[in-house]
Amino acid sequence: MTAAVERGPGDRPEIALTFDDGPGGATNAVLSALDGAAARGTFFMVGSQVHERPAQARAVTAAGHEAGSHTYEHLDHEAVPAETALEDMLGGAAAIERVLGFEPPLYRAPYGHFVPATSREAAMRGWTCVGWTMLAGDWRAGETGESIAGRVIAALEPGAIVVLHDGRRDKPADHAPMLTALPAILQAAAERGLQPVTVSELLRS
Ligand SMILES: [Zn+2]
C-alpha cells in the first residue's frame, strides 16, 4: 500500500491548486478566474454532485483542467465499514466516468482519510492517491478573502498542493471569501514565478 502523495517534487517552479467537493456553486467562477490567469487546476469531484451537475463537470475538463475523484457521497471512511468506504470510492469514480467518459486516475479521500481498503484498491487500479501541503480553510465560517489568501500565499512554494473548495456538501455554501481570495492567490503565484499546473503535471518526472 502506498501513502498519498502530498507534494510535488519541488524542482520546478510549479504549484497545484485543487478544488474539492464540486461541481458546485463556485465552479464556473473558479473556471473564469483560472482562465484569466492562464492557470490550470485539478477538481476532485464528488460523484453525486457530478450526477446533479453534469454540464459543469464537463466544462471543467473541456477547459483543460484535470478531474480527480473524491467519492460518491463524501463519507468519512474512518467512520464506516471498509466495504462502505470502497463502494463510496468506486461509486464516485463510476459517476465521473459516466459523465466524462474516463475513470479519473487521481483519488482524494474525504478529509484525507485514506483507509487500507481504499488505498489497496486505488493502487491496484493504478490510481494516485493525492493529499495536500496546505488546506486553505475556506469552508470555515468567519473566513474572509484576506484570511484565506494570506494563509495560502504564505504557503506557496514549488511543489505545493493547495486545497480549496468549489462545492460544499454539508454546509450552506458561501463561496464568496474563496472567490475573493483566488485572484490574489493567482497574482501572488505569478509574482513569484510559480505556475499553477494540474496535479498530474506537478507530479510528472
Ligand atoms: Zn471533500
mmCIF file of C-alpha atoms and ligand atoms in Angstrom:
data_model
loop_
_atom_site.group_PDB
_atom_site.id
_atom_site.type_symbol
_atom_site.label_atom_id
_atom_site.label_comp_id
_atom_site.label_asym_id
_atom_site.label_seq_id
_atom_site.Cartn_x
_atom_site.Cartn_y
_atom_site.Cartn_z
ATOM 1 C CA MET A 1 0.000 0.000 0.000
ATOM 2 C CA THR A 2 1.368 3.361 -0.964
ATOM 3 C CA ALA A 3 0.764 6.517 1.003
ATOM 4 C CA ALA A 4 -0.937 9.506 -0.543
ATOM 5 C CA VAL A 5 1.250 11.933 -2.433
ATOM 6 C CA GLU A 6 1.338 15.210 -0.513
ATOM 7 C CA ARG A 7 3.554 17.427 -2.636
ATOM 8 C CA GLY A 8 5.256 17.724 -5.981
ATOM 9 C CA PRO A 9 9.000 17.233 -6.382
ATOM 10 C CA GLY A 10 9.579 20.969 -5.946
ATOM 11 C CA ASP A 11 12.352 21.052 -8.553
ATOM 12 C CA ARG A 12 10.270 23.174 -10.922
ATOM 13 C CA PRO A 13 8.528 26.491 -10.230
ATOM 14 C CA GLU A 14 5.076 24.904 -10.195
ATOM 15 C CA ILE A 15 2.190 24.541 -7.770
ATOM 16 C CA ALA A 16 -1.141 22.690 -7.951
ATOM 17 C CA LEU A 17 -4.396 24.349 -6.963
ATOM 18 C CA THR A 18 -7.051 21.742 -6.232
ATOM 19 C CA PHE A 19 -10.790 22.319 -5.870
ATOM 20 C CA ASP A 20 -12.808 19.775 -3.905
ATOM 21 C CA ASP A 21 -16.432 18.732 -3.394
ATOM 22 C CA GLY A 22 -17.831 20.070 -6.671
ATOM 23 C CA PRO A 23 -19.030 20.642 -9.198
ATOM 24 C CA GLY A 24 -20.951 23.203 -7.196
ATOM 25 C CA GLY A 25 -21.910 26.802 -6.758
ATOM 26 C CA ALA A 26 -18.450 28.223 -7.376
ATOM 27 C CA THR A 27 -17.236 26.014 -10.215
ATOM 28 C CA ASN A 28 -17.990 28.415 -13.052
ATOM 29 C CA ALA A 29 -16.426 31.361 -11.238
ATOM 30 C CA VAL A 30 -13.305 29.307 -10.481
ATOM 31 C CA LEU A 31 -13.021 28.354 -14.148
ATOM 32 C CA SER A 32 -13.196 32.039 -15.121
ATOM 33 C CA ALA A 33 -10.543 33.020 -12.581
ATOM 34 C CA LEU A 34 -8.177 30.248 -13.695
ATOM 35 C CA ASP A 35 -8.744 31.061 -17.343
ATOM 36 C CA GLY A 36 -7.964 34.734 -16.726
ATOM 37 C CA ALA A 37 -4.627 33.773 -15.163
ATOM 38 C CA ALA A 38 -3.692 31.082 -17.721
ATOM 39 C CA ALA A 39 -3.675 28.660 -14.792
ATOM 40 C CA ARG A 40 -4.792 25.066 -14.688
ATOM 41 C CA GLY A 41 -6.345 23.318 -11.732
ATOM 42 C CA THR A 42 -7.429 19.882 -10.565
ATOM 43 C CA PHE A 43 -11.009 19.322 -9.475
ATOM 44 C CA PHE A 44 -11.632 16.460 -7.045
ATOM 45 C CA MET A 45 -15.267 15.850 -7.877
ATOM 46 C CA VAL A 46 -17.905 14.192 -5.728
ATOM 47 C CA GLY A 47 -19.883 11.648 -7.776
ATOM 48 C CA SER A 48 -23.323 12.682 -6.537
ATOM 49 C CA GLN A 49 -22.504 16.297 -7.467
ATOM 50 C CA VAL A 50 -21.345 15.214 -10.923
ATOM 51 C CA HIS A 51 -24.625 13.321 -11.299
ATOM 52 C CA GLU A 52 -26.564 16.503 -10.447
ATOM 53 C CA ARG A 53 -24.412 18.917 -12.447
ATOM 54 C CA PRO A 54 -23.023 17.012 -15.438
ATOM 55 C CA ALA A 55 -22.652 20.102 -17.631
ATOM 56 C CA GLN A 56 -20.451 21.799 -15.038
ATOM 57 C CA ALA A 57 -18.321 18.675 -14.710
ATOM 58 C CA ARG A 58 -17.829 18.625 -18.475
ATOM 59 C CA ALA A 59 -16.980 22.336 -18.501
ATOM 60 C CA VAL A 60 -14.050 21.639 -16.157
ATOM 61 C CA THR A 61 -12.295 19.162 -18.434
ATOM 62 C CA ALA A 62 -13.364 20.987 -21.604
ATOM 63 C CA ALA A 63 -11.406 23.992 -20.315
ATOM 64 C CA GLY A 64 -8.256 21.861 -19.971
ATOM 65 C CA HIS A 65 -8.373 21.236 -16.244
ATOM 66 C CA GLU A 66 -7.967 17.872 -14.589
ATOM 67 C CA ALA A 67 -10.663 15.793 -12.899
ATOM 68 C CA GLY A 68 -9.940 13.594 -9.910
ATOM 69 C CA SER A 69 -12.432 11.547 -7.917
ATOM 70 C CA HIS A 70 -13.489 12.351 -4.374
ATOM 71 C CA THR A 71 -16.031 9.549 -3.693
ATOM 72 C CA TYR A 72 -19.772 9.425 -4.353
ATOM 73 C CA GLU A 73 -21.235 10.619 -1.048
ATOM 74 C CA HIS A 74 -18.222 12.189 0.656
ATOM 75 C CA LEU A 75 -18.393 9.772 3.595
ATOM 76 C CA ASP A 76 -15.814 9.758 6.355
ATOM 77 C CA HIS A 77 -14.092 6.464 5.587
ATOM 78 C CA GLU A 78 -12.698 6.153 9.079
ATOM 79 C CA ALA A 79 -16.289 6.109 10.384
ATOM 80 C CA VAL A 80 -17.828 3.468 8.085
ATOM 81 C CA PRO A 81 -17.129 -0.229 7.371
ATOM 82 C CA ALA A 82 -14.409 -0.969 4.820
ATOM 83 C CA GLU A 83 -16.921 -2.208 2.198
ATOM 84 C CA THR A 84 -18.906 1.020 2.502
ATOM 85 C CA ALA A 85 -15.753 3.072 2.040
ATOM 86 C CA LEU A 86 -14.820 1.024 -1.007
ATOM 87 C CA GLU A 87 -18.300 1.425 -2.518
ATOM 88 C CA ASP A 88 -18.168 5.157 -1.886
ATOM 89 C CA MET A 89 -14.781 5.473 -3.582
ATOM 90 C CA LEU A 90 -15.653 3.309 -6.595
ATOM 91 C CA GLY A 91 -19.132 4.835 -6.941
ATOM 92 C CA GLY A 92 -17.580 8.278 -7.216
ATOM 93 C CA ALA A 93 -15.188 7.241 -9.957
ATOM 94 C CA ALA A 94 -18.004 5.446 -11.819
ATOM 95 C CA ALA A 95 -20.264 8.511 -11.702
ATOM 96 C CA ILE A 96 -17.453 10.627 -13.137
ATOM 97 C CA GLU A 97 -16.747 8.045 -15.834
ATOM 98 C CA ARG A 98 -20.437 8.042 -16.864
ATOM 99 C CA VAL A 99 -20.345 11.797 -17.433
ATOM 100 C CA LEU A 100 -16.773 12.462 -18.551
ATOM 101 C CA GLY A 101 -16.069 9.167 -20.307
ATOM 102 C CA PHE A 102 -12.977 8.190 -18.356
ATOM 103 C CA GLU A 103 -12.061 6.870 -14.940
ATOM 104 C CA PRO A 104 -10.006 9.538 -13.161
ATOM 105 C CA PRO A 105 -6.522 8.279 -12.267
ATOM 106 C CA LEU A 106 -6.360 10.597 -9.252
ATOM 107 C CA TYR A 107 -8.216 9.951 -5.998
ATOM 108 C CA ARG A 108 -8.551 12.038 -2.859
ATOM 109 C CA ALA A 109 -10.376 10.643 0.180
ATOM 110 C CA PRO A 110 -12.720 12.971 2.080
ATOM 111 C CA TYR A 111 -10.815 14.553 5.000
ATOM 112 C CA GLY A 112 -7.705 12.804 3.693
ATOM 113 C CA HIS A 113 -8.946 9.599 5.325
ATOM 114 C CA PHE A 114 -7.330 7.016 3.069
ATOM 115 C CA VAL A 115 -8.110 3.676 4.726
ATOM 116 C CA PRO A 116 -6.357 0.391 3.885
ATOM 117 C CA ALA A 117 -9.267 -0.965 1.770
ATOM 118 C CA THR A 118 -9.448 2.102 -0.476
ATOM 119 C CA SER A 119 -5.682 2.613 -0.661
ATOM 120 C CA ARG A 120 -5.200 -1.008 -1.743
ATOM 121 C CA GLU A 121 -7.940 -0.825 -4.383
ATOM 122 C CA ALA A 122 -6.668 2.511 -5.693
ATOM 123 C CA ALA A 123 -3.142 1.102 -6.001
ATOM 124 C CA MET A 124 -4.482 -1.969 -7.835
ATOM 125 C CA ARG A 125 -6.205 0.304 -10.322
ATOM 126 C CA GLY A 126 -3.067 2.333 -10.823
ATOM 127 C CA TRP A 127 -4.588 5.450 -9.303
ATOM 128 C CA THR A 128 -2.555 8.038 -7.458
ATOM 129 C CA CYS A 129 -3.861 8.984 -4.008
ATOM 130 C CA VAL A 130 -3.453 12.726 -3.572
ATOM 131 C CA GLY A 131 -3.198 14.638 -0.296
ATOM 132 C CA TRP A 132 -2.027 18.224 0.099
ATOM 133 C CA THR A 133 0.589 20.518 1.543
ATOM 134 C CA MET A 134 -1.982 23.047 2.683
ATOM 135 C CA LEU A 135 -5.678 23.327 3.468
ATOM 136 C CA ALA A 136 -6.947 26.829 2.768
ATOM 137 C CA GLY A 137 -9.646 26.601 5.455
ATOM 138 C CA ASP A 138 -12.084 28.207 3.025
ATOM 139 C CA TRP A 139 -15.016 26.097 4.293
ATOM 140 C CA ARG A 140 -14.920 27.582 7.783
ATOM 141 C CA ALA A 141 -17.388 30.211 8.921
ATOM 142 C CA GLY A 142 -15.837 33.589 9.594
ATOM 143 C CA GLU A 143 -13.124 33.341 6.952
ATOM 144 C CA THR A 144 -12.555 36.297 4.664
ATOM 145 C CA GLY A 145 -10.877 36.616 1.298
ATOM 146 C CA GLU A 146 -7.919 38.174 3.096
ATOM 147 C CA SER A 147 -7.584 35.434 5.712
ATOM 148 C CA ILE A 148 -7.750 32.679 3.092
ATOM 149 C CA ALA A 149 -5.403 34.400 0.648
ATOM 150 C CA GLY A 150 -2.924 35.253 3.406
ATOM 151 C CA ARG A 151 -2.722 31.672 4.582
ATOM 152 C CA VAL A 152 -2.360 30.212 1.089
ATOM 153 C CA ILE A 153 0.134 32.803 -0.155
ATOM 154 C CA ALA A 154 2.340 32.217 2.902
ATOM 155 C CA ALA A 155 2.485 28.523 1.975
ATOM 156 C CA LEU A 156 3.186 28.926 -1.749
ATOM 157 C CA GLU A 157 6.397 27.181 -2.699
ATOM 158 C CA PRO A 158 7.462 24.927 -5.567
ATOM 159 C CA GLY A 159 5.612 21.603 -5.317
ATOM 160 C CA ALA A 160 2.794 22.923 -3.121
ATOM 161 C CA ILE A 161 -0.634 21.281 -3.403
ATOM 162 C CA VAL A 162 -3.362 23.609 -2.115
ATOM 163 C CA VAL A 163 -6.932 22.572 -1.260
ATOM 164 C CA LEU A 164 -9.787 24.980 -1.959
ATOM 165 C CA HIS A 165 -13.487 24.176 -2.441
ATOM 166 C CA ASP A 166 -15.742 24.891 -5.426
ATOM 167 C CA GLY A 167 -18.613 22.899 -3.947
ATOM 168 C CA ARG A 168 -19.672 22.137 -0.443
ATOM 169 C CA ARG A 169 -21.910 19.370 0.731
ATOM 170 C CA ASP A 170 -22.650 19.706 4.413
ATOM 171 C CA LYS A 171 -22.856 23.428 4.942
ATOM 172 C CA PRO A 172 -24.576 26.447 3.398
ATOM 173 C CA ALA A 173 -22.392 27.354 0.501
ATOM 174 C CA ASP A 174 -20.751 30.723 0.825
ATOM 175 C CA HIS A 175 -18.009 30.709 -1.714
ATOM 176 C CA ALA A 176 -17.539 34.470 -1.753
ATOM 177 C CA PRO A 177 -14.464 34.523 0.538
ATOM 178 C CA MET A 178 -12.709 31.829 -1.535
ATOM 179 C CA LEU A 179 -13.628 33.603 -4.764
ATOM 180 C CA THR A 180 -12.197 36.831 -3.364
ATOM 181 C CA ALA A 181 -9.016 35.045 -2.329
ATOM 182 C CA LEU A 182 -8.443 33.176 -5.589
ATOM 183 C CA PRO A 183 -7.350 36.131 -7.786
ATOM 184 C CA ALA A 184 -4.969 37.285 -5.028
ATOM 185 C CA ILE A 185 -3.502 33.767 -4.807
ATOM 186 C CA LEU A 186 -3.087 33.597 -8.579
ATOM 187 C CA GLN A 187 -1.436 37.024 -8.644
ATOM 188 C CA ALA A 188 0.974 36.131 -5.826
ATOM 189 C CA ALA A 189 1.892 32.902 -7.631
ATOM 190 C CA ALA A 190 2.576 34.849 -10.827
ATOM 191 C CA GLU A 191 4.721 37.394 -8.974
ATOM 192 C CA ARG A 192 6.816 34.565 -7.563
ATOM 193 C CA GLY A 193 7.077 32.849 -10.941
ATOM 194 C CA LEU A 194 5.071 29.844 -9.744
ATOM 195 C CA GLN A 195 2.888 28.336 -12.464
ATOM 196 C CA PRO A 196 -0.357 26.658 -11.342
ATOM 197 C CA VAL A 197 -0.486 23.319 -13.153
ATOM 198 C CA THR A 198 -2.583 20.176 -12.785
ATOM 199 C CA VAL A 199 -1.615 17.598 -10.167
ATOM 200 C CA SER A 200 -0.532 15.158 -12.894
ATOM 201 C CA GLU A 201 1.726 17.805 -14.391
ATOM 202 C CA LEU A 202 3.106 18.687 -10.960
ATOM 203 C CA LEU A 203 3.937 15.028 -10.257
ATOM 204 C CA ARG A 204 5.444 14.169 -13.638
ATOM 205 C CA SER A 205 9.085 13.152 -13.545
HETATM 206 ZN ZN ZN B 1 -14.058 16.986 0.380
#
